[in-house]
mmCIF file with all atom_site columns, C-alpha atoms in Angstrom:
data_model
loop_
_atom_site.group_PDB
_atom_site.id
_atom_site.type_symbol
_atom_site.label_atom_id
_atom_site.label_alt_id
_atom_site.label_comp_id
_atom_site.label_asym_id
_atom_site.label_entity_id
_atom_site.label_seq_id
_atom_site.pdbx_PDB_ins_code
_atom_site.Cartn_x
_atom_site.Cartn_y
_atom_site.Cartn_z
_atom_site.occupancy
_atom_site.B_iso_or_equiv
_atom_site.pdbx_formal_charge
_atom_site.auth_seq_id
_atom_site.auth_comp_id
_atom_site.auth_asym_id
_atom_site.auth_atom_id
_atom_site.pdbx_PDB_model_num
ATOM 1   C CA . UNK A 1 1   ? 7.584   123.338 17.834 1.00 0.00 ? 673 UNK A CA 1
ATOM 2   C CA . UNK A 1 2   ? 7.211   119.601 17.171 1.00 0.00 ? 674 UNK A CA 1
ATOM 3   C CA . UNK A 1 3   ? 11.080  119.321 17.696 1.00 0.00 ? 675 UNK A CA 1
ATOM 4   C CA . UNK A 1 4   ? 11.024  121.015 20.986 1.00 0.00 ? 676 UNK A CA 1
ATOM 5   C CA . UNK A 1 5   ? 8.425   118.572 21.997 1.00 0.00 ? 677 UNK A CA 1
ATOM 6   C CA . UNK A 1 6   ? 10.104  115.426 20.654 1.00 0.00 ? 678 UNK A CA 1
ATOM 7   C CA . UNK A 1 7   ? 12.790  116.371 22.874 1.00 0.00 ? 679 UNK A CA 1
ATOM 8   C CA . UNK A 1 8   ? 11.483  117.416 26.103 1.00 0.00 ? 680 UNK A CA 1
ATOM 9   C CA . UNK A 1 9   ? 9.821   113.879 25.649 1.00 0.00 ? 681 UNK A CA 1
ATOM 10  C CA . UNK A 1 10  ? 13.092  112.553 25.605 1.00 0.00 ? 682 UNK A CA 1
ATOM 11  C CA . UNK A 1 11  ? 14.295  113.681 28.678 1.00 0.00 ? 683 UNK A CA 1
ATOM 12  C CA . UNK A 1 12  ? 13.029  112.754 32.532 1.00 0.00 ? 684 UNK A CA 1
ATOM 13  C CA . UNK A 1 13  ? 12.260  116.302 33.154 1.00 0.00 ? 685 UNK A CA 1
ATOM 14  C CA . UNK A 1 14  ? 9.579   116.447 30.786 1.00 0.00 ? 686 UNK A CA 1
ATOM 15  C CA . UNK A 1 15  ? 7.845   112.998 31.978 1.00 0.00 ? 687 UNK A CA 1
ATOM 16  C CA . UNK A 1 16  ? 8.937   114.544 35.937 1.00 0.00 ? 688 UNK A CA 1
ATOM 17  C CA . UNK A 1 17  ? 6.601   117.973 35.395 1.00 0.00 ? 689 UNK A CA 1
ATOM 18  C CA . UNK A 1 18  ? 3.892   115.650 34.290 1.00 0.00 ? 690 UNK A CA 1
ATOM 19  C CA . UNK A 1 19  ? 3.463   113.415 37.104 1.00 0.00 ? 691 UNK A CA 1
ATOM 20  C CA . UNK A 1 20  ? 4.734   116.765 39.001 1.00 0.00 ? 692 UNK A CA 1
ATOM 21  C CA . UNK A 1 21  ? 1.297   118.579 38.143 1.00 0.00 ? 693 UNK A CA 1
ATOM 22  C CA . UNK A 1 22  ? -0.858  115.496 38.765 1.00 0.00 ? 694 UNK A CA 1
ATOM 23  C CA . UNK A 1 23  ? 0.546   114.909 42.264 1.00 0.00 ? 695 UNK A CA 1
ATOM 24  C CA . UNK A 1 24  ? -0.364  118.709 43.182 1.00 0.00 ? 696 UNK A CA 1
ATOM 25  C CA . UNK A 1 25  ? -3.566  118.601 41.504 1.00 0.00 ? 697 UNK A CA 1
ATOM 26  C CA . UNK A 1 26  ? -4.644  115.382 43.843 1.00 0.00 ? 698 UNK A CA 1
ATOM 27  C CA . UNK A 1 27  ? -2.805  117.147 46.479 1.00 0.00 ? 699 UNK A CA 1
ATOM 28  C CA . UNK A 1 28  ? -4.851  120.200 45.576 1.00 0.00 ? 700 UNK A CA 1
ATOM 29  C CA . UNK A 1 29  ? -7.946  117.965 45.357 1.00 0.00 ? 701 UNK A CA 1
ATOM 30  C CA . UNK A 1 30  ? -7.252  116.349 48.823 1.00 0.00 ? 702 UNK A CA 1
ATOM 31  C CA . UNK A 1 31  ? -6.946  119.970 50.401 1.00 0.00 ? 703 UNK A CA 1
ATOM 32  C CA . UNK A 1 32  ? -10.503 121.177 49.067 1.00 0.00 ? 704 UNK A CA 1
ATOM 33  C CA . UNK A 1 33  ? -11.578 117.786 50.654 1.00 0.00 ? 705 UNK A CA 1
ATOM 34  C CA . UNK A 1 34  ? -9.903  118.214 54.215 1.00 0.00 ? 706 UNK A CA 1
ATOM 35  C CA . UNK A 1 35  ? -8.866  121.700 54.440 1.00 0.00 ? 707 UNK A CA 1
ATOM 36  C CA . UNK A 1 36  ? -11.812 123.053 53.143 1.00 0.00 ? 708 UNK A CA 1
ATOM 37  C CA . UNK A 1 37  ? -14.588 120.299 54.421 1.00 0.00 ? 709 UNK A CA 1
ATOM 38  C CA . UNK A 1 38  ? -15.879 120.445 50.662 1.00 0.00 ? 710 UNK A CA 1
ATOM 39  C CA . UNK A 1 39  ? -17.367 116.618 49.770 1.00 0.00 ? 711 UNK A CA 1
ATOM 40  C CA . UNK A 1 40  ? -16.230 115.063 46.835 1.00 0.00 ? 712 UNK A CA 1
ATOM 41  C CA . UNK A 1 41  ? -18.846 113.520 44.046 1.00 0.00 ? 713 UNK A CA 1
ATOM 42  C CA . UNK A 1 42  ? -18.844 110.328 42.106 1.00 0.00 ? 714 UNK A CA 1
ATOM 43  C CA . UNK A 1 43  ? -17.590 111.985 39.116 1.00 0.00 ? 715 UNK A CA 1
ATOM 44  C CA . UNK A 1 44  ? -15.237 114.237 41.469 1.00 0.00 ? 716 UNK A CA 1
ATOM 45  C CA . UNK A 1 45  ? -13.280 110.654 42.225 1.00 0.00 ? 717 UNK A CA 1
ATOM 46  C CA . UNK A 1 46  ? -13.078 109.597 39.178 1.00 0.00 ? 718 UNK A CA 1
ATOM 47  C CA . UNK A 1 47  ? -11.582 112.455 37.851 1.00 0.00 ? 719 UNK A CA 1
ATOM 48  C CA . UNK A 1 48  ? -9.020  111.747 40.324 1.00 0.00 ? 720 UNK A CA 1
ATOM 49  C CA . UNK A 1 49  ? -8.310  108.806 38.937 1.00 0.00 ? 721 UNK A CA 1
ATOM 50  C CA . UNK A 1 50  ? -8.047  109.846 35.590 1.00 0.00 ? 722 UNK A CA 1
ATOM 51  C CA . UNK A 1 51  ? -5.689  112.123 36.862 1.00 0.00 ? 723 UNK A CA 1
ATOM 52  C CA . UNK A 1 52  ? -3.816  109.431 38.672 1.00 0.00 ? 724 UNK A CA 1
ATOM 53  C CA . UNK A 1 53  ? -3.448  107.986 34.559 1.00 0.00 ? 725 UNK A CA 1
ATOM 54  C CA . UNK A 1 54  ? -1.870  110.895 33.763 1.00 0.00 ? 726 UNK A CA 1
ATOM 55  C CA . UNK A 1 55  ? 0.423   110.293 36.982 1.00 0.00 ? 727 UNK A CA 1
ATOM 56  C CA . UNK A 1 56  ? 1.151   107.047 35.882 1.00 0.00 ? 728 UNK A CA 1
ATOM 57  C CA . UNK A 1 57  ? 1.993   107.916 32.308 1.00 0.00 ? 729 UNK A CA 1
ATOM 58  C CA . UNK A 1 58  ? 4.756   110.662 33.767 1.00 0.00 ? 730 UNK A CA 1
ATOM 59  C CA . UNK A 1 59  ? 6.673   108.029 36.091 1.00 0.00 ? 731 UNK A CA 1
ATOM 60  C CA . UNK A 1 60  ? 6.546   105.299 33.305 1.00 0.00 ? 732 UNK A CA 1
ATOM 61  C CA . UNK A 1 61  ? 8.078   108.255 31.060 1.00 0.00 ? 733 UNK A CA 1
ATOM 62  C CA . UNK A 1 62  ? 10.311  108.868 33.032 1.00 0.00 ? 734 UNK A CA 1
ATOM 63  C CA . UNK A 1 63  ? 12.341  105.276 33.244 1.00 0.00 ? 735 UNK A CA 1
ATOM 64  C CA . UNK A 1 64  ? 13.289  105.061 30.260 1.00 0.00 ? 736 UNK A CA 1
ATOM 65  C CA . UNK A 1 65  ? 12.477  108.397 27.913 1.00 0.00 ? 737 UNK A CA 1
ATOM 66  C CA . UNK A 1 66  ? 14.746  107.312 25.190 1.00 0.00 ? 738 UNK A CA 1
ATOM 67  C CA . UNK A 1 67  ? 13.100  104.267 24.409 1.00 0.00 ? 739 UNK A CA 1
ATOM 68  C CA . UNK A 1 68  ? 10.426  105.041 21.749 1.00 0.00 ? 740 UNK A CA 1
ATOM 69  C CA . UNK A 1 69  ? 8.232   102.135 22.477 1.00 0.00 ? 741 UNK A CA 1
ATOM 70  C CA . UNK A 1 70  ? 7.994   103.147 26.339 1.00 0.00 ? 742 UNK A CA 1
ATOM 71  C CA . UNK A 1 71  ? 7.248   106.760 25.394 1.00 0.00 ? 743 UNK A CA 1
ATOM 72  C CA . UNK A 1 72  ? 4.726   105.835 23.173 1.00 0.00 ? 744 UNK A CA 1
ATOM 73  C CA . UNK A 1 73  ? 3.197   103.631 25.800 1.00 0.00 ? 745 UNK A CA 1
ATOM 74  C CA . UNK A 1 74  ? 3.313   106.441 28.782 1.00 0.00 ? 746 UNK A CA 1
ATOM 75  C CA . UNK A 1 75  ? 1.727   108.648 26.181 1.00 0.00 ? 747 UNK A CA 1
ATOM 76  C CA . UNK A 1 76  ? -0.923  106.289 25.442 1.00 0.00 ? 748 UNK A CA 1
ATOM 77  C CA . UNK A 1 77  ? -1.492  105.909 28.994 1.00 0.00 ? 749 UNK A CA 1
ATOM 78  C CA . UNK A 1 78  ? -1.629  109.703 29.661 1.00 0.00 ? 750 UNK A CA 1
ATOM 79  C CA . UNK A 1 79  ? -3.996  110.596 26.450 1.00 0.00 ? 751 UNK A CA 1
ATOM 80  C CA . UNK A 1 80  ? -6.398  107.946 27.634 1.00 0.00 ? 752 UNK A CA 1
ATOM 81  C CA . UNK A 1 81  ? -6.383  109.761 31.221 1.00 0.00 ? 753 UNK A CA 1
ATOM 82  C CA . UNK A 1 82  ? -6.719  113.780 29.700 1.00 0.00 ? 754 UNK A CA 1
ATOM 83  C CA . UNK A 1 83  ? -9.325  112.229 27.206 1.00 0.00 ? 755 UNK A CA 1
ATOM 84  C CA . UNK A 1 84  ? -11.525 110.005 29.322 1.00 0.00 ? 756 UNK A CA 1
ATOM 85  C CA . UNK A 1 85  ? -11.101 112.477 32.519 1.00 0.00 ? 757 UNK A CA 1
ATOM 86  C CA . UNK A 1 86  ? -12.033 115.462 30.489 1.00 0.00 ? 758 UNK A CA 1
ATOM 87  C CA . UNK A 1 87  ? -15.010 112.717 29.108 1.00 0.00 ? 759 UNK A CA 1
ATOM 88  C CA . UNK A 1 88  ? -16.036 113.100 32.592 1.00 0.00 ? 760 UNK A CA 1
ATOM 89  C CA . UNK A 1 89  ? -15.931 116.468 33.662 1.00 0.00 ? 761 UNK A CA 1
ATOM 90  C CA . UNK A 1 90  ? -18.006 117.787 30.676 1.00 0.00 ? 762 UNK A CA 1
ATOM 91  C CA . UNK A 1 91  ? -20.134 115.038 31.604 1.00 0.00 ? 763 UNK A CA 1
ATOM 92  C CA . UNK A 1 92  ? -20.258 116.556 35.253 1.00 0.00 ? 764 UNK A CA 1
ATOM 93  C CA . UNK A 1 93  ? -20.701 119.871 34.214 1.00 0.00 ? 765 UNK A CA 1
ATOM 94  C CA . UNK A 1 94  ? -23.872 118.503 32.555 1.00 0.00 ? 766 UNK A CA 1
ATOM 95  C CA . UNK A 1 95  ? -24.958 117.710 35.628 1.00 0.00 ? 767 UNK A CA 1
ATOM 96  C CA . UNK A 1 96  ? -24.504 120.627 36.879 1.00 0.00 ? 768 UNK A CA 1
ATOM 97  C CA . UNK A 1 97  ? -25.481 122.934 34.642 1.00 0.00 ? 769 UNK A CA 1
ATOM 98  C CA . UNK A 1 98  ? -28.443 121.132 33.619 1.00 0.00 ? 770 UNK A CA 1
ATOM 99  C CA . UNK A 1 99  ? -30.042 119.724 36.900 1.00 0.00 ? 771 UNK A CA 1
ATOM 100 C CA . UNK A 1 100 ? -32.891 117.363 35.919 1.00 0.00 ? 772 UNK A CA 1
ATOM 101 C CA . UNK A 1 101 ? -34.277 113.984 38.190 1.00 0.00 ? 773 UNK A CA 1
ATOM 102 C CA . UNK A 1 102 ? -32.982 111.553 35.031 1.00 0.00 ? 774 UNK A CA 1
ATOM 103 C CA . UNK A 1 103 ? -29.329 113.006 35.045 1.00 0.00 ? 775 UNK A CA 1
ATOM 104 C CA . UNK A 1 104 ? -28.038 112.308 38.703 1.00 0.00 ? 776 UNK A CA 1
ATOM 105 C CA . UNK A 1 105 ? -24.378 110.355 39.509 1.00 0.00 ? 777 UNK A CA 1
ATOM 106 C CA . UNK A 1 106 ? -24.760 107.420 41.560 1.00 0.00 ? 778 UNK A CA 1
ATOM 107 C CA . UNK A 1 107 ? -24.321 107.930 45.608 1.00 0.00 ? 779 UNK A CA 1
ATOM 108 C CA . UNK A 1 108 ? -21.511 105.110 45.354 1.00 0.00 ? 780 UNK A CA 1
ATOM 109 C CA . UNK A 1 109 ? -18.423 104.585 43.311 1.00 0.00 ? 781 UNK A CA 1
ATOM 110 C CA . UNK A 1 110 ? -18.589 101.388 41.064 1.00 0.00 ? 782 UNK A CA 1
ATOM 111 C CA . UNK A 1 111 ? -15.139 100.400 40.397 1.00 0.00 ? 783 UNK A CA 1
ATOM 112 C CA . UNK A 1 112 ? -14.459 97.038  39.330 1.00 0.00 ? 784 UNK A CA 1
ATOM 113 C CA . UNK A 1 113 ? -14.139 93.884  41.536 1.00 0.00 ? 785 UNK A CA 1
ATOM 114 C CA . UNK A 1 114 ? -10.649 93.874  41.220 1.00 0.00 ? 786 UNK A CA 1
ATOM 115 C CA . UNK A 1 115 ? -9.694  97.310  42.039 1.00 0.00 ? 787 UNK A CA 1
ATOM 116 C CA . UNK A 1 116 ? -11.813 98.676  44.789 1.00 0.00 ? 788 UNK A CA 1
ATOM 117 C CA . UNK A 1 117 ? -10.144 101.810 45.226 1.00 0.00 ? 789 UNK A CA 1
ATOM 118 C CA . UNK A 1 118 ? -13.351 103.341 47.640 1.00 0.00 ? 790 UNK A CA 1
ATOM 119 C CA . UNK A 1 119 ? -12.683 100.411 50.193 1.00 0.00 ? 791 UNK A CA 1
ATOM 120 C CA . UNK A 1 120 ? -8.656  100.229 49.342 1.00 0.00 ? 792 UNK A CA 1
ATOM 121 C CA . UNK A 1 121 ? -7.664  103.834 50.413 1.00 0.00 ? 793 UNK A CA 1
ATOM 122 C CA . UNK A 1 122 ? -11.084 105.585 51.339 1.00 0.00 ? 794 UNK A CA 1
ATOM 123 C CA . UNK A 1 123 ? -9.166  108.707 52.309 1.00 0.00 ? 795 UNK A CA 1
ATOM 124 C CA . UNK A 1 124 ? -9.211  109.856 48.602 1.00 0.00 ? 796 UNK A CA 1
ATOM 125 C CA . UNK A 1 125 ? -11.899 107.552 46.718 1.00 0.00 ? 797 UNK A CA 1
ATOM 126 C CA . UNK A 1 126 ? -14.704 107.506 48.925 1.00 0.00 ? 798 UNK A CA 1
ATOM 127 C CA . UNK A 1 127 ? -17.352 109.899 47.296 1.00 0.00 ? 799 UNK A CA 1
ATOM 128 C CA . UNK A 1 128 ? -19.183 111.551 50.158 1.00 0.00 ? 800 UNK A CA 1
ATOM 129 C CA . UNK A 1 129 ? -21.278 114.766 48.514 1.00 0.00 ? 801 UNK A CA 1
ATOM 130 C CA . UNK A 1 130 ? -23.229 115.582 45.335 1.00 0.00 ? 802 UNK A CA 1
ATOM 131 C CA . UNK A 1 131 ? -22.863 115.807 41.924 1.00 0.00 ? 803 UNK A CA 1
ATOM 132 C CA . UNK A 1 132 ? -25.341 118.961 41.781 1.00 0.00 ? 804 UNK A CA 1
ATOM 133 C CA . UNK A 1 133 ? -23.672 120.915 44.417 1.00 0.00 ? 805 UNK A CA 1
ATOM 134 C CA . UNK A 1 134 ? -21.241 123.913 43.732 1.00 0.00 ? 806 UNK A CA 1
ATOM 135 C CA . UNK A 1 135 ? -20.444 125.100 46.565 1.00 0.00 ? 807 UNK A CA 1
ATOM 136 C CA . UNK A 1 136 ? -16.724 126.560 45.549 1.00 0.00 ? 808 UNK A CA 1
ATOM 137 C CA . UNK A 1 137 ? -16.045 129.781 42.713 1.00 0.00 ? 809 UNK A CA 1
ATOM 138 C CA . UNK A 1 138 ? -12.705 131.045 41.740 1.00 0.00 ? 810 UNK A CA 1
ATOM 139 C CA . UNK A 1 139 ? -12.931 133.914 38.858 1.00 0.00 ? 811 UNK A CA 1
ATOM 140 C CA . UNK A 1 140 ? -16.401 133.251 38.140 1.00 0.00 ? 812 UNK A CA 1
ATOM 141 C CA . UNK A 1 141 ? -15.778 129.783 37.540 1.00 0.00 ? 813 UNK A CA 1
ATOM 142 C CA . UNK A 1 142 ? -16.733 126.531 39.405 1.00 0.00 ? 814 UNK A CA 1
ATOM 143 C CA . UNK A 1 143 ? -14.524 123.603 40.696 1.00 0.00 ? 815 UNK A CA 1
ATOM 144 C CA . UNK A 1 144 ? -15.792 121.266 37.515 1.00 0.00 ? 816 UNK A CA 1
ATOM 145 C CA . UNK A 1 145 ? -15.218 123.901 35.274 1.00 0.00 ? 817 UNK A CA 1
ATOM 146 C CA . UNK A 1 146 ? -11.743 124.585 36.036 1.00 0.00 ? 818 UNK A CA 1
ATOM 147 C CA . UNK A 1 147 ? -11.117 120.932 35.814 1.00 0.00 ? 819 UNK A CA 1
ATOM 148 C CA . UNK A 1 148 ? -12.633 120.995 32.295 1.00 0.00 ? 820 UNK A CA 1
ATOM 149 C CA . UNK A 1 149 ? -9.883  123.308 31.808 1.00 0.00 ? 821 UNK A CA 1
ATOM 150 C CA . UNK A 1 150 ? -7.138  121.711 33.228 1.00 0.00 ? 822 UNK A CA 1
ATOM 151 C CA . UNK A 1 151 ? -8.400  118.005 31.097 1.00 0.00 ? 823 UNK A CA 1
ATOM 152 C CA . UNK A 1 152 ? -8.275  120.003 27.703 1.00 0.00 ? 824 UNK A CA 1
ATOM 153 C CA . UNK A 1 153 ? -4.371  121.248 28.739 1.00 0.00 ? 825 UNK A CA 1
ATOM 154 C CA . UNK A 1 154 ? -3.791  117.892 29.453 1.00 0.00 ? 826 UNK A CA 1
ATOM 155 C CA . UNK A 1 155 ? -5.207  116.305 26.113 1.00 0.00 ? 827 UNK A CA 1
ATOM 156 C CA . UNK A 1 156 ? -3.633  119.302 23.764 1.00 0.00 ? 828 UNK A CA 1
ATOM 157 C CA . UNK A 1 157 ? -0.305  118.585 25.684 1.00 0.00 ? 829 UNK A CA 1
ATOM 158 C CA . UNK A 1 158 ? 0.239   115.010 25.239 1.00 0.00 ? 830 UNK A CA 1
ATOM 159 C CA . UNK A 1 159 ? -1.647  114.926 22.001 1.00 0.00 ? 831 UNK A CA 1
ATOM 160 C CA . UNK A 1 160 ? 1.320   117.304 20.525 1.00 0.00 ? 832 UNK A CA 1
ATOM 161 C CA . UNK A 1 161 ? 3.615   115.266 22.206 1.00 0.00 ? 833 UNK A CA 1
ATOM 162 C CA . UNK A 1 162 ? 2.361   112.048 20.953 1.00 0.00 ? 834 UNK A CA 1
ATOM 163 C CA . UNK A 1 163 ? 2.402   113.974 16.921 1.00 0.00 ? 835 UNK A CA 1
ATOM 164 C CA . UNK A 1 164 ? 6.004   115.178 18.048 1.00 0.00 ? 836 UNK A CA 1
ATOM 165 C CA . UNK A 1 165 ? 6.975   111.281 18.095 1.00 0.00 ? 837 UNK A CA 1
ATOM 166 C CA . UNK A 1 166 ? 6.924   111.040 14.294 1.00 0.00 ? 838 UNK A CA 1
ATOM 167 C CA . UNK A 1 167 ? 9.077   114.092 13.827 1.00 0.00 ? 839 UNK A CA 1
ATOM 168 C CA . UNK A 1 168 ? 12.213  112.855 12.892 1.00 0.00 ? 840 UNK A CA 1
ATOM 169 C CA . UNK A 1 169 ? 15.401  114.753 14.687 1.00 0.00 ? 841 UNK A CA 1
ATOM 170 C CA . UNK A 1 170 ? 18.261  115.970 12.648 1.00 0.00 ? 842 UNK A CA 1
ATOM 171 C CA . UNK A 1 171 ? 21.301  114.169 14.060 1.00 0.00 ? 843 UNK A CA 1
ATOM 172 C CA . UNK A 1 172 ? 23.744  116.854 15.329 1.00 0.00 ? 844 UNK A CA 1
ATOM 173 C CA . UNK A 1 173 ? 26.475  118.228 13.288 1.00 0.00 ? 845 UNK A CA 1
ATOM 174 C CA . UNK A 1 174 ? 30.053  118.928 13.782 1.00 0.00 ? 846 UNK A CA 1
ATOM 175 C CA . UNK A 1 175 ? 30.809  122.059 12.817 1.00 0.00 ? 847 UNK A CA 1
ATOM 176 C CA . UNK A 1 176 ? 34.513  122.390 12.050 1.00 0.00 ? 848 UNK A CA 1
ATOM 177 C CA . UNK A 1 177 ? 34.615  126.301 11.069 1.00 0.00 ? 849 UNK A CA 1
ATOM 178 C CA . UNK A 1 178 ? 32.464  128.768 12.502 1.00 0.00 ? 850 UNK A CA 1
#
């Protein structure tokens, strides 16, 4: 399993179907927002940029797969993403779950100084609803939850991945007689 892995991280099409999944997923994410009218949260946006991470780590995969240090690099990039966006949603789900006056998200989105992503493209980072309100089900389970879900996929994925980088592949041989 580890060689199949090592492999597929050695190819674009691999690193392709990663950024692939994120782009639908904030795609998916911008369609609840607009198609559906549903607000996003605090937390809901920055889940979507842990996601974007994980987008990131795909198209840096994907310029160079064969180079160790670069995969390495996108995978730290990605892990970081599926960790501290599944970090997140559990802690949204908290908030959810547990409703209490001491356990609310801020009404604003603090990103740093340098990177104001609410005033830089407001269409997708400008948090507009609440972090106690569910107000969407699919299968018995809410939005947050299925993004708990999709964070842990993310983390087991590239955290095989990244253990598939010290698997050492048998060079090819030439088989003369078969």
């Amino acid at each position: 399993m580890l060689t199949y892995f090592k492999i597929l991280s050695t190819q674009r099409g691999g690193w392709f179907l990663l950024s692939l999944s994120g782009i639908l997923l904030e795609a998916t994410a911008l369609y609840f927002q607009y198609g559906m009218g549903l607000q996003p949260c605090v937390m809901c946006i920055y889940e979507r940029v842990a996601l974007l991470g994980i987008i990131f780590a795909g198209l840096i995969g994907m310029i160079y797969p064969q180079s160790m240090l670069l995969r390495l690099f996108a995978l730290a990039i990605g892990l970081w993403g599926a960790i501290k966006g599944l970090l997140l949603a559990l802690e949204h789900l908290d908030i959810q779950l547990y409703p209490a006056p001491w356990k609310q998200c801020s009404a604003f989105a603090e990103f740093p100084q340098t990177l104001p992503l609410d005033k830089w493209i407001p269409a997708m980072f400008h948090p507009t609803g609440s972090c106690t309100e569910v107000s969407w089900h699919f299968l018995g389970f809410s939005m947050v939850q299925w993004i708990v879900v999709v964070f842990v996929l993310y983390t087991l994925i590239l955290a095989v991945i990244t253990l598939s980088q010290f698997k050492r592949l048998r060079p090819k041989q030439r088989r003369l007689f078969h």
